[in-house]
Amino acid sequence: MNRVETAVVNSPPRRWLQRYEARLLHRLGGPVTAGRVLELGCGRGFGTRLILDRFGAREVDALDLDPRMVTRARSRLAPLGNRARVVRGSATDLRAAFDPGGSGRGGESGGYDAVFDFAIVHHVPEWRHAVAEVVRVLKPGGRFYFDEVTAAALATRGYRWLFDHPTEDRFTGEEFVAELQRQGLQVRGWRTYLRGHYLLGVAERPRGDGKSR
Ligand SMILES: C[S@@+](CC[C@H](N)C(=O)[O-])C[C@H]1O[C@@H](n2cnc3c(N)ncnc32)[C@H](O)[C@@H]1O
């Protein structure tokens, strides 16, 4: 993220908006009571807190590519002890991020009751790889809560002037949802808002999908 976007993401209005997004996601997907949760691109860790407090998660593994965000999130979440773990790494390779030694302490296949994406997948050039990682790490019956920025928003003058995003192969709401389905998730509900510039929804890895990953 460039400086402007970092400032926006760390600002009070973003906290307000993220609370609102969490409310909509909760309405669509319900709580993850006592669940083990993964959060992609946690930024400064405000969403991690919402996952614990509002969704009722037992513990959250959070990661971010930007070491400065990891430092901020660790300091925000320090009072929670081992209920929140923050590591540096990419959403496209969760094993490398959480468990380089293969000890099964995070990022393992079928290890999470839920995965949260608060506005990060549109930053990933190989976004389909990130979706594949979400599907791999979800338990059967586990849920993917997503809140994303579409190609229409990224193409606006404001986004292009102010922020720095990949420009190739971005997605509409329909394309994002179609990719989730293509990779084996069942979409429980989704919607776009603000003229199709943003989308949010919840998908589920089917029980007994027979995939060993
Ligand atoms: C728009 S910010 C959203 C931050 C936070 N989730 C929120 O909703 O406020 C996107 C975040 O994703 C992180 N990010 C970008 N590419 C990533 C990747 N490949 N893997 C993990 N995090 C990534 C950025 O460093 C940034 O913190």
PDB file of C-alpha atoms and ligand atoms in Angstrom:
ATOM      1  CA  MET A   1       0.000   0.000   0.000  1.00  0.00           C
ATOM      2  CA  ASN A   2       1.205   3.518  -0.655  1.00  0.00           C
ATOM      3  CA  ARG A   3       1.338   6.251   2.001  1.00  0.00           C
ATOM      4  CA  VAL A   4      -2.111   7.669   1.273  1.00  0.00           C
ATOM      5  CA  GLU A   5      -3.828   4.286   1.526  1.00  0.00           C
ATOM      6  CA  THR A   6      -1.888   3.413   4.681  1.00  0.00           C
ATOM      7  CA  ALA A   7      -3.139   6.656   6.248  1.00  0.00           C
ATOM      8  CA  VAL A   8      -6.726   5.914   5.174  1.00  0.00           C
ATOM      9  CA  VAL A   9      -6.593   2.328   6.452  1.00  0.00           C
ATOM     10  CA  ASN A  10      -5.261   3.503   9.825  1.00  0.00           C
ATOM     11  CA  SER A  11      -7.837   6.299  10.180  1.00  0.00           C
ATOM     12  CA  PRO A  12     -10.928   6.479  12.447  1.00  0.00           C
ATOM     13  CA  PRO A  13     -13.346   6.514   9.443  1.00  0.00           C
ATOM     14  CA  ARG A  14     -11.936   3.135   8.332  1.00  0.00           C
ATOM     15  CA  ARG A  15     -12.606   1.771  11.843  1.00  0.00           C
ATOM     16  CA  TRP A  16     -16.182   3.023  11.611  1.00  0.00           C
ATOM     17  CA  LEU A  17     -16.655   1.490   8.148  1.00  0.00           C
ATOM     18  CA  GLN A  18     -15.106  -1.809   9.191  1.00  0.00           C
ATOM     19  CA  ARG A  19     -17.531  -2.056  12.113  1.00  0.00           C
ATOM     20  CA  TYR A  20     -20.379  -1.586   9.638  1.00  0.00           C
ATOM     21  CA  GLU A  21     -18.946  -4.242   7.277  1.00  0.00           C
ATOM     22  CA  ALA A  22     -18.585  -6.643  10.202  1.00  0.00           C
ATOM     23  CA  ARG A  23     -22.247  -6.077  11.072  1.00  0.00           C
ATOM     24  CA  LEU A  24     -23.330  -6.974   7.517  1.00  0.00           C
ATOM     25  CA  LEU A  25     -21.029 -10.009   7.417  1.00  0.00           C
ATOM     26  CA  HIS A  26     -22.354 -11.191  10.777  1.00  0.00           C
ATOM     27  CA  ARG A  27     -25.890 -10.883   9.446  1.00  0.00           C
ATOM     28  CA  LEU A  28     -24.990 -13.058   6.436  1.00  0.00           C
ATOM     29  CA  GLY A  29     -22.741 -15.631   8.090  1.00  0.00           C
ATOM     30  CA  GLY A  30     -23.486 -15.566  11.817  1.00  0.00           C
ATOM     31  CA  PRO A  31     -20.885 -15.980  14.576  1.00  0.00           C
ATOM     32  CA  VAL A  32     -17.888 -18.311  14.673  1.00  0.00           C
ATOM     33  CA  THR A  33     -18.361 -19.086  18.345  1.00  0.00           C
ATOM     34  CA  ALA A  34     -15.233 -20.647  19.898  1.00  0.00           C
ATOM     35  CA  GLY A  35     -13.808 -21.115  16.415  1.00  0.00           C
ATOM     36  CA  ARG A  36     -10.225 -20.985  15.219  1.00  0.00           C
ATOM     37  CA  VAL A  37     -10.013 -18.223  12.623  1.00  0.00           C
ATOM     38  CA  LEU A  38      -7.547 -16.954  10.042  1.00  0.00           C
ATOM     39  CA  GLU A  39      -7.520 -13.311   8.963  1.00  0.00           C
ATOM     40  CA  LEU A  40      -5.836 -12.318   5.691  1.00  0.00           C
ATOM     41  CA  GLY A  41      -4.224  -8.865   5.432  1.00  0.00           C
ATOM     42  CA  CYS A  42      -5.050  -7.809   8.990  1.00  0.00           C
ATOM     43  CA  GLY A  43      -3.616  -4.292   8.623  1.00  0.00           C
ATOM     44  CA  ARG A  44      -3.404  -2.708  12.077  1.00  0.00           C
ATOM     45  CA  GLY A  45      -5.478  -5.456  13.711  1.00  0.00           C
ATOM     46  CA  PHE A  46      -8.791  -3.686  14.184  1.00  0.00           C
ATOM     47  CA  GLY A  47     -10.623  -6.433  12.248  1.00  0.00           C
ATOM     48  CA  THR A  48      -8.887  -9.076  14.357  1.00  0.00           C
ATOM     49  CA  ARG A  49     -10.497  -7.537  17.427  1.00  0.00           C
ATOM     50  CA  LEU A  50     -13.889  -7.549  15.730  1.00  0.00           C
ATOM     51  CA  ILE A  51     -13.492 -11.239  14.856  1.00  0.00           C
ATOM     52  CA  LEU A  52     -12.774 -12.019  18.504  1.00  0.00           C
ATOM     53  CA  ASP A  53     -15.290  -9.678  20.150  1.00  0.00           C
ATOM     54  CA  ARG A  54     -18.169  -9.539  17.685  1.00  0.00           C
ATOM     55  CA  PHE A  55     -17.936 -12.950  15.993  1.00  0.00           C
ATOM     56  CA  GLY A  56     -16.908 -14.780  19.178  1.00  0.00           C
ATOM     57  CA  ALA A  57     -13.797 -16.505  17.793  1.00  0.00           C
ATOM     58  CA  ARG A  58     -11.674 -18.398  20.311  1.00  0.00           C
ATOM     59  CA  GLU A  59      -8.397 -17.430  18.584  1.00  0.00           C
ATOM     60  CA  VAL A  60      -7.219 -15.687  15.429  1.00  0.00           C
ATOM     61  CA  ASP A  61      -4.129 -16.251  13.304  1.00  0.00           C
ATOM     62  CA  ALA A  62      -3.634 -12.981  11.389  1.00  0.00           C
ATOM     63  CA  LEU A  63      -1.128 -12.148   8.696  1.00  0.00           C
ATOM     64  CA  ASP A  64      -0.052  -9.163   6.656  1.00  0.00           C
ATOM     65  CA  LEU A  65       2.552  -8.632   3.962  1.00  0.00           C
ATOM     66  CA  ASP A  66       3.660  -5.249   5.311  1.00  0.00           C
ATOM     67  CA  PRO A  67       6.013  -5.489   8.312  1.00  0.00           C
ATOM     68  CA  ARG A  68       4.864  -2.057   9.584  1.00  0.00           C
ATOM     69  CA  MET A  69       1.284  -3.291   9.742  1.00  0.00           C
ATOM     70  CA  VAL A  70       2.424  -6.434  11.526  1.00  0.00           C
ATOM     71  CA  THR A  71       4.148  -4.280  14.158  1.00  0.00           C
ATOM     72  CA  ARG A  72       1.032  -2.126  14.627  1.00  0.00           C
ATOM     73  CA  ALA A  73      -1.255  -5.141  14.858  1.00  0.00           C
ATOM     74  CA  ARG A  74       1.008  -6.906  17.351  1.00  0.00           C
ATOM     75  CA  SER A  75       1.034  -3.899  19.601  1.00  0.00           C
ATOM     76  CA  ARG A  76      -2.771  -3.424  19.378  1.00  0.00           C
ATOM     77  CA  LEU A  77      -3.405  -7.109  20.079  1.00  0.00           C
ATOM     78  CA  ALA A  78      -0.729  -7.715  22.708  1.00  0.00           C
ATOM     79  CA  PRO A  79      -3.220  -7.560  25.632  1.00  0.00           C
ATOM     80  CA  LEU A  80      -5.039 -10.572  24.144  1.00  0.00           C
ATOM     81  CA  GLY A  81      -2.054 -12.872  24.627  1.00  0.00           C
ATOM     82  CA  ASN A  82      -2.185 -16.061  22.583  1.00  0.00           C
ATOM     83  CA  ARG A  83      -5.781 -15.492  21.399  1.00  0.00           C
ATOM     84  CA  ALA A  84      -4.297 -13.412  18.556  1.00  0.00           C
ATOM     85  CA  ARG A  85      -1.126 -14.309  16.684  1.00  0.00           C
ATOM     86  CA  VAL A  86       0.188 -11.982  13.972  1.00  0.00           C
ATOM     87  CA  VAL A  87       2.778 -13.015  11.398  1.00  0.00           C
ATOM     88  CA  ARG A  88       4.287 -11.487   8.291  1.00  0.00           C
ATOM     89  CA  GLY A  89       3.537 -13.324   5.078  1.00  0.00           C
ATOM     90  CA  SER A  90       1.444 -13.563   1.946  1.00  0.00           C
ATOM     91  CA  ALA A  91      -2.119 -14.749   1.568  1.00  0.00           C
ATOM     92  CA  THR A  92      -0.874 -16.758  -1.414  1.00  0.00           C
ATOM     93  CA  ASP A  93       1.352 -19.029   0.718  1.00  0.00           C
ATOM     94  CA  LEU A  94      -0.036 -19.589   4.194  1.00  0.00           C
ATOM     95  CA  ARG A  95       2.203 -22.559   5.012  1.00  0.00           C
ATOM     96  CA  ALA A  96       5.301 -20.443   4.444  1.00  0.00           C
ATOM     97  CA  ALA A  97       3.817 -17.672   6.602  1.00  0.00           C
ATOM     98  CA  PHE A  98       2.643 -19.680   9.604  1.00  0.00           C
ATOM     99  CA  ASP A  99       4.408 -22.954   9.533  1.00  0.00           C
ATOM    100  CA  PRO A 100       7.652 -22.989   7.595  1.00  0.00           C
ATOM    101  CA  GLY A 101       8.823 -26.013   9.613  1.00  0.00           C
ATOM    102  CA  GLY A 102       5.625 -28.030   8.983  1.00  0.00           C
ATOM    103  CA  SER A 103       4.834 -28.504  12.663  1.00  0.00           C
ATOM    104  CA  GLY A 104       1.075 -27.920  12.186  1.00  0.00           C
ATOM    105  CA  ARG A 105       0.879 -24.706  14.188  1.00  0.00           C
ATOM    106  CA  GLY A 106      -0.980 -22.681  11.565  1.00  0.00           C
ATOM    107  CA  GLY A 107      -1.712 -22.466   7.869  1.00  0.00           C
ATOM    108  CA  GLU A 108      -2.289 -26.222   7.695  1.00  0.00           C
ATOM    109  CA  SER A 109      -4.935 -27.786   5.448  1.00  0.00           C
ATOM    110  CA  GLY A 110      -8.399 -27.927   6.983  1.00  0.00           C
ATOM    111  CA  GLY A 111      -7.257 -26.130  10.117  1.00  0.00           C
ATOM    112  CA  TYR A 112      -9.682 -23.193  10.375  1.00  0.00           C
ATOM    113  CA  ASP A 113     -13.373 -22.780  11.168  1.00  0.00           C
ATOM    114  CA  ALA A 114     -13.426 -19.472   9.296  1.00  0.00           C
ATOM    115  CA  VAL A 115     -11.279 -17.192   7.162  1.00  0.00           C
ATOM    116  CA  PHE A 116     -11.828 -13.404   7.011  1.00  0.00           C
ATOM    117  CA  ASP A 117     -10.885 -11.112   4.136  1.00  0.00           C
ATOM    118  CA  PHE A 118     -11.410  -7.453   5.021  1.00  0.00           C
ATOM    119  CA  ALA A 119     -10.424  -5.724   1.759  1.00  0.00           C
ATOM    120  CA  ILE A 120      -7.167  -7.444   0.937  1.00  0.00           C
ATOM    121  CA  VAL A 121      -7.629  -9.866  -1.989  1.00  0.00           C
ATOM    122  CA  HIS A 122      -7.931  -7.003  -4.522  1.00  0.00           C
ATOM    123  CA  HIS A 123      -4.320  -6.150  -3.569  1.00  0.00           C
ATOM    124  CA  VAL A 124      -3.030  -9.567  -4.574  1.00  0.00           C
ATOM    125  CA  PRO A 125      -1.879  -9.906  -8.204  1.00  0.00           C
ATOM    126  CA  GLU A 126      -2.443 -13.708  -8.165  1.00  0.00           C
ATOM    127  CA  TRP A 127      -5.757 -13.386  -6.337  1.00  0.00           C
ATOM    128  CA  ARG A 128      -6.971 -16.839  -7.435  1.00  0.00           C
ATOM    129  CA  HIS A 129      -4.022 -18.362  -5.542  1.00  0.00           C
ATOM    130  CA  ALA A 130      -5.215 -16.582  -2.411  1.00  0.00           C
ATOM    131  CA  VAL A 131      -8.699 -18.064  -2.948  1.00  0.00           C
ATOM    132  CA  ALA A 132      -7.131 -21.528  -3.374  1.00  0.00           C
ATOM    133  CA  GLU A 133      -5.331 -21.076  -0.050  1.00  0.00           C
ATOM    134  CA  VAL A 134      -8.595 -20.072   1.647  1.00  0.00           C
ATOM    135  CA  VAL A 135     -10.297 -23.218   0.356  1.00  0.00           C
ATOM    136  CA  ARG A 136      -7.348 -25.400   1.390  1.00  0.00           C
ATOM    137  CA  VAL A 137      -7.148 -24.164   4.981  1.00  0.00           C
ATOM    138  CA  LEU A 138     -10.898 -24.172   5.708  1.00  0.00           C
ATOM    139  CA  LYS A 139     -12.369 -27.131   7.589  1.00  0.00           C
ATOM    140  CA  PRO A 140     -15.308 -28.814   5.851  1.00  0.00           C
ATOM    141  CA  GLY A 141     -18.261 -26.666   6.919  1.00  0.00           C
ATOM    142  CA  GLY A 142     -15.895 -23.724   7.553  1.00  0.00           C
ATOM    143  CA  ARG A 143     -16.871 -20.258   6.308  1.00  0.00           C
ATOM    144  CA  PHE A 144     -15.154 -17.596   4.240  1.00  0.00           C
ATOM    145  CA  TYR A 145     -16.262 -14.031   5.101  1.00  0.00           C
ATOM    146  CA  PHE A 146     -15.254 -11.593   2.378  1.00  0.00           C
ATOM    147  CA  ASP A 147     -15.451  -7.851   1.930  1.00  0.00           C
ATOM    148  CA  GLU A 148     -13.820  -6.677  -1.291  1.00  0.00           C
ATOM    149  CA  VAL A 149     -13.174  -3.805  -3.693  1.00  0.00           C
ATOM    150  CA  THR A 150     -14.209  -4.453  -7.299  1.00  0.00           C
ATOM    151  CA  ALA A 151     -12.607  -3.581 -10.640  1.00  0.00           C
ATOM    152  CA  ALA A 152     -15.170  -0.765 -11.045  1.00  0.00           C
ATOM    153  CA  ALA A 153     -13.886   1.025  -7.933  1.00  0.00           C
ATOM    154  CA  LEU A 154     -10.226   0.433  -8.824  1.00  0.00           C
ATOM    155  CA  ALA A 155     -10.837   1.966 -12.265  1.00  0.00           C
ATOM    156  CA  THR A 156     -12.143   5.264 -10.869  1.00  0.00           C
ATOM    157  CA  ARG A 157      -9.972   8.364 -11.047  1.00  0.00           C
ATOM    158  CA  GLY A 158      -9.884   8.645  -7.262  1.00  0.00           C
ATOM    159  CA  TYR A 159      -8.538   5.136  -6.754  1.00  0.00           C
ATOM    160  CA  ARG A 160      -6.034   5.459  -9.606  1.00  0.00           C
ATOM    161  CA  TRP A 161      -4.691   8.821  -8.429  1.00  0.00           C
ATOM    162  CA  LEU A 162      -4.621   8.202  -4.733  1.00  0.00           C
ATOM    163  CA  PHE A 163      -3.784   4.529  -4.330  1.00  0.00           C
ATOM    164  CA  ASP A 164      -1.559   1.870  -5.824  1.00  0.00           C
ATOM    165  CA  HIS A 165      -3.202  -1.419  -6.801  1.00  0.00           C
ATOM    166  CA  PRO A 166      -2.601  -4.136  -9.367  1.00  0.00           C
ATOM    167  CA  THR A 167      -4.418  -3.087 -12.535  1.00  0.00           C
ATOM    168  CA  GLU A 168      -4.557  -6.378 -14.488  1.00  0.00           C
ATOM    169  CA  ASP A 169      -7.133  -9.100 -13.993  1.00  0.00           C
ATOM    170  CA  ARG A 170      -9.235  -7.474 -11.256  1.00  0.00           C
ATOM    171  CA  PHE A 171     -12.773  -8.748 -10.592  1.00  0.00           C
ATOM    172  CA  THR A 172     -16.421  -7.780 -10.559  1.00  0.00           C
ATOM    173  CA  GLY A 173     -18.649  -9.132  -7.786  1.00  0.00           C
ATOM    174  CA  GLU A 174     -19.937 -11.821 -10.124  1.00  0.00           C
ATOM    175  CA  GLU A 175     -16.412 -12.864 -11.152  1.00  0.00           C
ATOM    176  CA  PHE A 176     -15.224 -13.099  -7.559  1.00  0.00           C
ATOM    177  CA  VAL A 177     -18.196 -15.221  -6.542  1.00  0.00           C
ATOM    178  CA  ALA A 178     -17.831 -17.408  -9.660  1.00  0.00           C
ATOM    179  CA  GLU A 179     -14.191 -18.080  -8.724  1.00  0.00           C
ATOM    180  CA  LEU A 180     -15.190 -19.127  -5.208  1.00  0.00           C
ATOM    181  CA  GLN A 181     -17.711 -21.546  -6.690  1.00  0.00           C
ATOM    182  CA  ARG A 182     -15.237 -22.831  -9.285  1.00  0.00           C
ATOM    183  CA  GLN A 183     -12.843 -23.660  -6.438  1.00  0.00           C
ATOM    184  CA  GLY A 184     -15.518 -25.616  -4.586  1.00  0.00           C
ATOM    185  CA  LEU A 185     -17.074 -23.164  -2.114  1.00  0.00           C
ATOM    186  CA  GLN A 186     -20.838 -22.781  -1.732  1.00  0.00           C
ATOM    187  CA  VAL A 187     -21.835 -19.128  -1.567  1.00  0.00           C
ATOM    188  CA  ARG A 188     -24.390 -18.591   1.212  1.00  0.00           C
ATOM    189  CA  GLY A 189     -25.073 -14.977   0.315  1.00  0.00           C
ATOM    190  CA  TRP A 190     -23.420 -11.920  -1.149  1.00  0.00           C
ATOM    191  CA  ARG A 191     -24.196  -8.396  -2.284  1.00  0.00           C
ATOM    192  CA  THR A 192     -22.548  -5.387  -3.839  1.00  0.00           C
ATOM    193  CA  TYR A 193     -22.943  -1.871  -2.490  1.00  0.00           C
ATOM    194  CA  LEU A 194     -22.099   1.706  -3.491  1.00  0.00           C
ATOM    195  CA  ARG A 195     -22.880   1.211  -7.199  1.00  0.00           C
ATOM    196  CA  GLY A 196     -21.128  -2.140  -7.419  1.00  0.00           C
ATOM    197  CA  HIS A 197     -17.804  -0.758  -6.175  1.00  0.00           C
ATOM    198  CA  TYR A 198     -17.689  -3.013  -3.140  1.00  0.00           C
ATOM    199  CA  LEU A 199     -18.913  -6.504  -2.426  1.00  0.00           C
ATOM    200  CA  LEU A 200     -19.322  -8.630   0.637  1.00  0.00           C
ATOM    201  CA  GLY A 201     -20.544 -12.097   1.331  1.00  0.00           C
ATOM    202  CA  VAL A 202     -20.056 -15.444   3.003  1.00  0.00           C
ATOM    203  CA  ALA A 203     -19.186 -18.793   1.399  1.00  0.00           C
ATOM    204  CA  GLU A 204     -18.785 -22.246   2.906  1.00  0.00           C
ATOM    205  CA  ARG A 205     -16.580 -25.245   2.217  1.00  0.00           C
ATOM    206  CA  PRO A 206     -19.081 -28.109   1.811  1.00  0.00           C
ATOM    207  CA  ARG A 207     -18.939 -30.920   4.353  1.00  0.00           C
ATOM    208  CA  GLY A 208     -17.796 -34.177   2.804  1.00  0.00           C
ATOM    209  CA  ASP A 209     -16.451 -32.538  -0.357  1.00  0.00           C
ATOM    210  CA  GLY A 210     -13.972 -35.419  -0.460  1.00  0.00           C
ATOM    211  CA  LYS A 211     -11.003 -33.173  -1.126  1.00  0.00           C
ATOM    212  CA  SER A 212      -7.784 -33.904   0.677  1.00  0.00           C
ATOM    213  CA  ARG A 213      -5.445 -31.046   0.084  1.00  0.00           C
TER     214      ARG A 213
HETATM  215  C1  LIG B   1      -6.731  -2.107   2.228  1.00  0.00           C
HETATM  216  S1  LIG B   1      -5.705  -2.784   3.465  1.00  0.00           S
HETATM  217  C2  LIG B   1      -6.913  -3.538   4.532  1.00  0.00           C
HETATM  218  C3  LIG B   1      -6.398  -3.688   5.948  1.00  0.00           C
HETATM  219  C4  LIG B   1      -7.461  -4.201   6.941  1.00  0.00           C
HETATM  220  N1  LIG B   1      -7.848  -5.563   6.633  1.00  0.00           N
HETATM  221  C5  LIG B   1      -8.675  -3.289   6.917  1.00  0.00           C
HETATM  222  O1  LIG B   1      -9.741  -3.741   6.487  1.00  0.00           O
HETATM  223  O2  LIG B   1      -8.566  -2.138   7.328  1.00  0.00           O
HETATM  224  C6  LIG B   1      -4.970  -4.191   2.686  1.00  0.00           C
HETATM  225  C7  LIG B   1      -3.972  -4.925   3.570  1.00  0.00           C
HETATM  226  O3  LIG B   1      -3.541  -6.110   2.908  1.00  0.00           O
HETATM  227  C8  LIG B   1      -2.147  -6.242   3.040  1.00  0.00           C
HETATM  228  N2  LIG B   1      -1.679  -7.090   1.926  1.00  0.00           N
HETATM  229  C9  LIG B   1      -1.492  -6.746   0.618  1.00  0.00           C
HETATM  230  N3  LIG B   1      -1.121  -7.825  -0.102  1.00  0.00           N
HETATM  231  C10 LIG B   1      -1.073  -8.872   0.759  1.00  0.00           C
HETATM  232  C11 LIG B   1      -0.753 -10.261   0.630  1.00  0.00           C
HETATM  233  N4  LIG B   1      -0.382 -10.794  -0.543  1.00  0.00           N
HETATM  234  N5  LIG B   1      -0.815 -11.050   1.733  1.00  0.00           N
HETATM  235  C12 LIG B   1      -1.192 -10.527   2.938  1.00  0.00           C
HETATM  236  N6  LIG B   1      -1.489  -9.234   3.124  1.00  0.00           N
HETATM  237  C13 LIG B   1      -1.431  -8.413   2.053  1.00  0.00           C
HETATM  238  C14 LIG B   1      -1.620  -4.823   3.044  1.00  0.00           C
HETATM  239  O4  LIG B   1      -0.339  -4.730   3.614  1.00  0.00           O
HETATM  240  C15 LIG B   1      -2.698  -4.122   3.849  1.00  0.00           C
HETATM  241  O5  LIG B   1      -2.446  -4.143   5.235  1.00  0.00           O
END
